[in-house]
PDB file of C-alpha atoms in Angstrom:
ATOM      1  CA  MET A   1     -41.596   4.626 -37.679  1.00  0.00           C
ATOM      2  CA  LYS A   2     -43.758   1.578 -38.371  1.00  0.00           C
ATOM      3  CA  LEU A   3     -40.677  -0.619 -38.032  1.00  0.00           C
ATOM      4  CA  ILE A   4     -39.900   0.755 -34.570  1.00  0.00           C
ATOM      5  CA  THR A   5     -43.501   0.370 -33.434  1.00  0.00           C
ATOM      6  CA  SER A   6     -43.773  -3.183 -34.716  1.00  0.00           C
ATOM      7  CA  THR A   7     -40.414  -4.140 -33.185  1.00  0.00           C
ATOM      8  CA  LEU A   8     -41.449  -2.686 -29.848  1.00  0.00           C
ATOM      9  CA  PHE A   9     -44.796  -4.519 -30.024  1.00  0.00           C
ATOM     10  CA  ILE A  10     -43.107  -7.858 -30.780  1.00  0.00           C
ATOM     11  CA  PHE A  11     -40.593  -7.257 -28.001  1.00  0.00           C
ATOM     12  CA  LEU A  12     -43.354  -6.592 -25.476  1.00  0.00           C
ATOM     13  CA  ILE A  13     -45.307  -9.692 -26.516  1.00  0.00           C
ATOM     14  CA  PHE A  14     -42.376 -12.072 -26.157  1.00  0.00           C
ATOM     15  CA  PHE A  15     -40.879 -10.595 -23.016  1.00  0.00           C
ATOM     16  CA  GLN A  16     -43.870 -10.090 -20.777  1.00  0.00           C
ATOM     17  CA  VAL A  17     -43.218 -10.001 -17.050  1.00  0.00           C
ATOM     18  CA  ASN A  18     -45.818 -11.553 -14.825  1.00  0.00           C
ATOM     19  CA  ALA A  19     -46.912  -8.926 -12.287  1.00  0.00           C
ATOM     20  CA  ASP A  20     -47.801 -11.590  -9.728  1.00  0.00           C
ATOM     21  CA  GLU A  21     -44.290 -12.948  -9.648  1.00  0.00           C
ATOM     22  CA  GLN A  22     -42.397 -12.097  -6.465  1.00  0.00           C
ATOM     23  CA  ILE A  23     -38.676 -11.489  -6.534  1.00  0.00           C
ATOM     24  CA  LYS A  24     -36.896 -12.882  -3.501  1.00  0.00           C
ATOM     25  CA  VAL A  25     -34.361 -10.340  -2.263  1.00  0.00           C
ATOM     26  CA  ARG A  26     -31.987 -10.786   0.651  1.00  0.00           C
ATOM     27  CA  PHE A  27     -29.596  -8.312   2.220  1.00  0.00           C
ATOM     28  CA  VAL A  28     -26.139  -9.255   3.458  1.00  0.00           C
ATOM     29  CA  TYR A  29     -24.014  -7.224   5.863  1.00  0.00           C
ATOM     30  CA  ILE A  30     -20.472  -8.154   4.784  1.00  0.00           C
ATOM     31  CA  ASP A  31     -18.676  -6.214   7.549  1.00  0.00           C
ATOM     32  CA  PHE A  32     -20.708  -8.020  10.200  1.00  0.00           C
ATOM     33  CA  ILE A  33     -19.860 -11.393   8.647  1.00  0.00           C
ATOM     34  CA  PHE A  34     -16.169 -10.490   8.424  1.00  0.00           C
ATOM     35  CA  LYS A  35     -15.968  -9.247  12.026  1.00  0.00           C
ATOM     36  CA  ASN A  36     -17.932 -12.126  13.549  1.00  0.00           C
ATOM     37  CA  SER A  37     -16.962 -15.166  11.482  1.00  0.00           C
ATOM     38  CA  THR A  38     -14.131 -17.467  12.502  1.00  0.00           C
ATOM     39  CA  ALA A  39     -12.228 -16.868   9.256  1.00  0.00           C
ATOM     40  CA  GLY A  40     -12.698 -13.099   9.452  1.00  0.00           C
ATOM     41  CA  LYS A  41     -11.533 -12.977  13.066  1.00  0.00           C
ATOM     42  CA  LYS A  42      -8.501 -15.093  12.171  1.00  0.00           C
ATOM     43  CA  ILE A  43      -7.567 -12.742   9.320  1.00  0.00           C
ATOM     44  CA  SER A  44      -7.951  -9.694  11.570  1.00  0.00           C
ATOM     45  CA  LYS A  45      -5.931 -11.274  14.380  1.00  0.00           C
ATOM     46  CA  THR A  46      -3.147 -12.307  11.998  1.00  0.00           C
ATOM     47  CA  ILE A  47      -2.846  -8.820  10.541  1.00  0.00           C
ATOM     48  CA  VAL A  48      -2.991  -7.107  13.955  1.00  0.00           C
ATOM     49  CA  ASP A  49      -0.329  -9.461  15.371  1.00  0.00           C
ATOM     50  CA  LYS A  50       1.987  -8.900  12.405  1.00  0.00           C
ATOM     51  CA  ARG A  51       1.474  -5.121  12.621  1.00  0.00           C
ATOM     52  CA  LYS A  52       2.297  -5.160  16.365  1.00  0.00           C
ATOM     53  CA  LEU A  53       5.444  -7.177  15.679  1.00  0.00           C
ATOM     54  CA  ILE A  54       6.582  -4.722  12.994  1.00  0.00           C
ATOM     55  CA  ILE A  55       5.915  -1.763  15.314  1.00  0.00           C
ATOM     56  CA  LYS A  56       7.798  -3.408  18.193  1.00  0.00           C
ATOM     57  CA  LYS A  57      10.825  -4.132  15.998  1.00  0.00           C
ATOM     58  CA  SER A  58      10.684  -0.596  14.593  1.00  0.00           C
ATOM     59  CA  LYS A  59      10.632   0.961  18.065  1.00  0.00           C
ATOM     60  CA  ASP A  60      13.621  -1.137  19.143  1.00  0.00           C
ATOM     61  CA  ILE A  61      15.600  -0.071  16.087  1.00  0.00           C
ATOM     62  CA  GLU A  62      14.514   3.568  16.518  1.00  0.00           C
ATOM     63  CA  GLU A  63      15.750   3.558  20.106  1.00  0.00           C
ATOM     64  CA  LYS A  64      19.058   2.067  18.983  1.00  0.00           C
ATOM     65  CA  LEU A  65      19.430   4.703  16.254  1.00  0.00           C
ATOM     66  CA  THR A  66      18.497   7.515  18.649  1.00  0.00           C
ATOM     67  CA  LYS A  67      21.082   6.299  21.143  1.00  0.00           C
ATOM     68  CA  GLN A  68      23.651   6.037  18.351  1.00  0.00           C
ATOM     69  CA  LYS A  69      22.832   9.607  17.231  1.00  0.00           C
ATOM     70  CA  SER A  70      23.250  11.035  20.726  1.00  0.00           C
ATOM     71  CA  ASP A  71      26.503   9.095  21.077  1.00  0.00           C
ATOM     72  CA  ILE A  72      27.810  10.588  17.834  1.00  0.00           C
ATOM     73  CA  ILE A  73      26.764  14.094  18.880  1.00  0.00           C
ATOM     74  CA  SER A  74      28.457  13.703  22.272  1.00  0.00           C
ATOM     75  CA  LYS A  75      31.704  12.769  20.521  1.00  0.00           C
ATOM     76  CA  GLN A  76      31.551  15.730  18.146  1.00  0.00           C
ATOM     77  CA  ASN A  77      34.194  17.755  20.002  1.00  0.00           C
ATOM     78  CA  VAL A  78      36.444  14.743  20.618  1.00  0.00           C
ATOM     79  CA  LEU A  79      36.595  13.344  17.092  1.00  0.00           C
ATOM     80  CA  GLU A  80      38.313  14.901  14.157  1.00  0.00           C
ATOM     81  CA  LYS A  81      36.019  16.654  11.738  1.00  0.00           C
ATOM     82  CA  ASN A  82      36.579  14.012   9.055  1.00  0.00           C
ATOM     83  CA  ASP A  83      35.803  11.089  11.386  1.00  0.00           C
ATOM     84  CA  PHE A  84      32.770  12.869  12.752  1.00  0.00           C
ATOM     85  CA  GLU A  85      31.375  13.496   9.261  1.00  0.00           C
ATOM     86  CA  LYS A  86      31.923   9.844   8.340  1.00  0.00           C
ATOM     87  CA  LYS A  87      30.006   8.707  11.411  1.00  0.00           C
ATOM     88  CA  VAL A  88      27.169  11.156  10.655  1.00  0.00           C
ATOM     89  CA  VAL A  89      26.925   9.951   7.049  1.00  0.00           C
ATOM     90  CA  SER A  90      27.013   6.326   8.208  1.00  0.00           C
ATOM     91  CA  HIS A  91      24.265   7.011  10.727  1.00  0.00           C
ATOM     92  CA  GLN A  92      22.135   8.739   8.095  1.00  0.00           C
ATOM     93  CA  LYS A  93      22.483   5.719   5.804  1.00  0.00           C
ATOM     94  CA  GLU A  94      21.400   3.411   8.618  1.00  0.00           C
ATOM     95  CA  VAL A  95      18.362   5.607   9.255  1.00  0.00           C
ATOM     96  CA  GLN A  96      17.445   5.574   5.565  1.00  0.00           C
ATOM     97  CA  GLU A  97      17.852   1.790   5.377  1.00  0.00           C
ATOM     98  CA  PHE A  98      15.667   1.407   8.456  1.00  0.00           C
ATOM     99  CA  GLN A  99      12.957   3.609   6.951  1.00  0.00           C
ATOM    100  CA  LYS A 100      13.047   1.691   3.667  1.00  0.00           C
ATOM    101  CA  LYS A 101      12.811  -1.639   5.472  1.00  0.00           C
ATOM    102  CA  ARG A 102       9.941  -0.461   7.675  1.00  0.00           C
ATOM    103  CA  ASN A 103       8.035   0.881   4.657  1.00  0.00           C
ATOM    104  CA  LYS A 104       8.682  -2.364   2.783  1.00  0.00           C
ATOM    105  CA  ASP A 105       7.404  -4.419   5.734  1.00  0.00           C
ATOM    106  CA  LEU A 106       4.253  -2.293   6.070  1.00  0.00           C
ATOM    107  CA  LYS A 107       3.608  -2.464   2.326  1.00  0.00           C
ATOM    108  CA  SER A 108       4.035  -6.235   2.427  1.00  0.00           C
ATOM    109  CA  LEU A 109       1.636  -6.441   5.365  1.00  0.00           C
ATOM    110  CA  ASN A 110      -0.958  -4.380   3.494  1.00  0.00           C
ATOM    111  CA  GLU A 111      -0.601  -6.619   0.426  1.00  0.00           C
ATOM    112  CA  THR A 112      -1.062  -9.687   2.618  1.00  0.00           C
ATOM    113  CA  ASN A 113      -4.152  -8.105   4.166  1.00  0.00           C
ATOM    114  CA  VAL A 114      -5.626  -7.397   0.730  1.00  0.00           C
ATOM    115  CA  LYS A 115      -4.908 -10.945  -0.488  1.00  0.00           C
ATOM    116  CA  MET A 116      -6.419 -12.568   2.601  1.00  0.00           C
ATOM    117  CA  THR A 117      -9.508 -10.340   2.514  1.00  0.00           C
ATOM    118  CA  THR A 118      -9.997 -10.907  -1.216  1.00  0.00           C
ATOM    119  CA  ASN A 119      -9.727 -14.662  -0.722  1.00  0.00           C
ATOM    120  CA  PHE A 120     -12.275 -14.459   2.115  1.00  0.00           C
ATOM    121  CA  LEU A 121     -14.697 -12.463  -0.045  1.00  0.00           C
ATOM    122  CA  LYS A 122     -14.354 -14.919  -2.957  1.00  0.00           C
ATOM    123  CA  LYS A 123     -15.221 -17.818  -0.663  1.00  0.00           C
ATOM    124  CA  LEU A 124     -18.104 -15.842   0.834  1.00  0.00           C
ATOM    125  CA  ASP A 125     -19.450 -15.092  -2.653  1.00  0.00           C
ATOM    126  CA  GLN A 126     -19.418 -18.798  -3.489  1.00  0.00           C
ATOM    127  CA  ILE A 127     -21.239 -19.619  -0.244  1.00  0.00           C
ATOM    128  CA  MET A 128     -23.846 -16.950  -0.981  1.00  0.00           C
ATOM    129  CA  LEU A 129     -24.329 -18.283  -4.525  1.00  0.00           C
ATOM    130  CA  ASP A 130     -24.877 -21.800  -3.217  1.00  0.00           C
ATOM    131  CA  TYR A 131     -27.294 -20.486  -0.589  1.00  0.00           C
ATOM    132  CA  ALA A 132     -29.205 -18.460  -3.200  1.00  0.00           C
ATOM    133  CA  ASN A 133     -29.531 -21.490  -5.481  1.00  0.00           C
ATOM    134  CA  GLU A 134     -30.718 -23.750  -2.675  1.00  0.00           C
ATOM    135  CA  ASN A 135     -33.308 -21.262  -1.396  1.00  0.00           C
ATOM    136  CA  GLU A 136     -34.343 -19.882  -4.800  1.00  0.00           C
ATOM    137  CA  ILE A 137     -33.268 -16.333  -3.965  1.00  0.00           C
ATOM    138  CA  ASP A 138     -33.280 -14.052  -6.991  1.00  0.00           C
ATOM    139  CA  LEU A 139     -31.193 -11.162  -5.687  1.00  0.00           C
ATOM    140  CA  ILE A 140     -28.660 -10.667  -2.900  1.00  0.00           C
ATOM    141  CA  LEU A 141     -27.641  -7.101  -2.110  1.00  0.00           C
ATOM    142  CA  LYS A 142     -24.866  -5.864   0.108  1.00  0.00           C
ATOM    143  CA  LYS A 143     -26.282  -3.769   2.919  1.00  0.00           C
ATOM    144  CA  GLU A 144     -23.345  -1.366   2.668  1.00  0.00           C
ATOM    145  CA  THR A 145     -24.352  -0.322  -0.867  1.00  0.00           C
ATOM    146  CA  LEU A 146     -27.854   0.750   0.141  1.00  0.00           C
ATOM    147  CA  ILE A 147     -28.573   4.347   0.985  1.00  0.00           C
TER     148      ILE A 147
END
């Protein structure tokens, strides 16, 4: 017990905190910076443009596949059963390939978005560190994390 008390006493003597010392704290609103900075706007615009392009291509292919499906259905009574089944199976494969490609494109777009945003945040962290060092700021908190 004496050992704990003496250790605590020594710890308190060596690690005193001056009560008069002020800690400089700043708050940063990351979403605001991302939405209003040039780099953040560029990232957002790039992702939105790529997403629109993927959606446009997908709609064109969907229309083509829908037209192809109705064409196959209209020929159901004209074609032999074997030929009709082959066309249906072929159409189903095309639809599956289209869905896989669309999902792959969207996944790739999301990965690109994550990479670009992560890169932006790393650069922003470095800028904030430099700013904190220059202005002797002790603590920078993200406004989003506060209750």
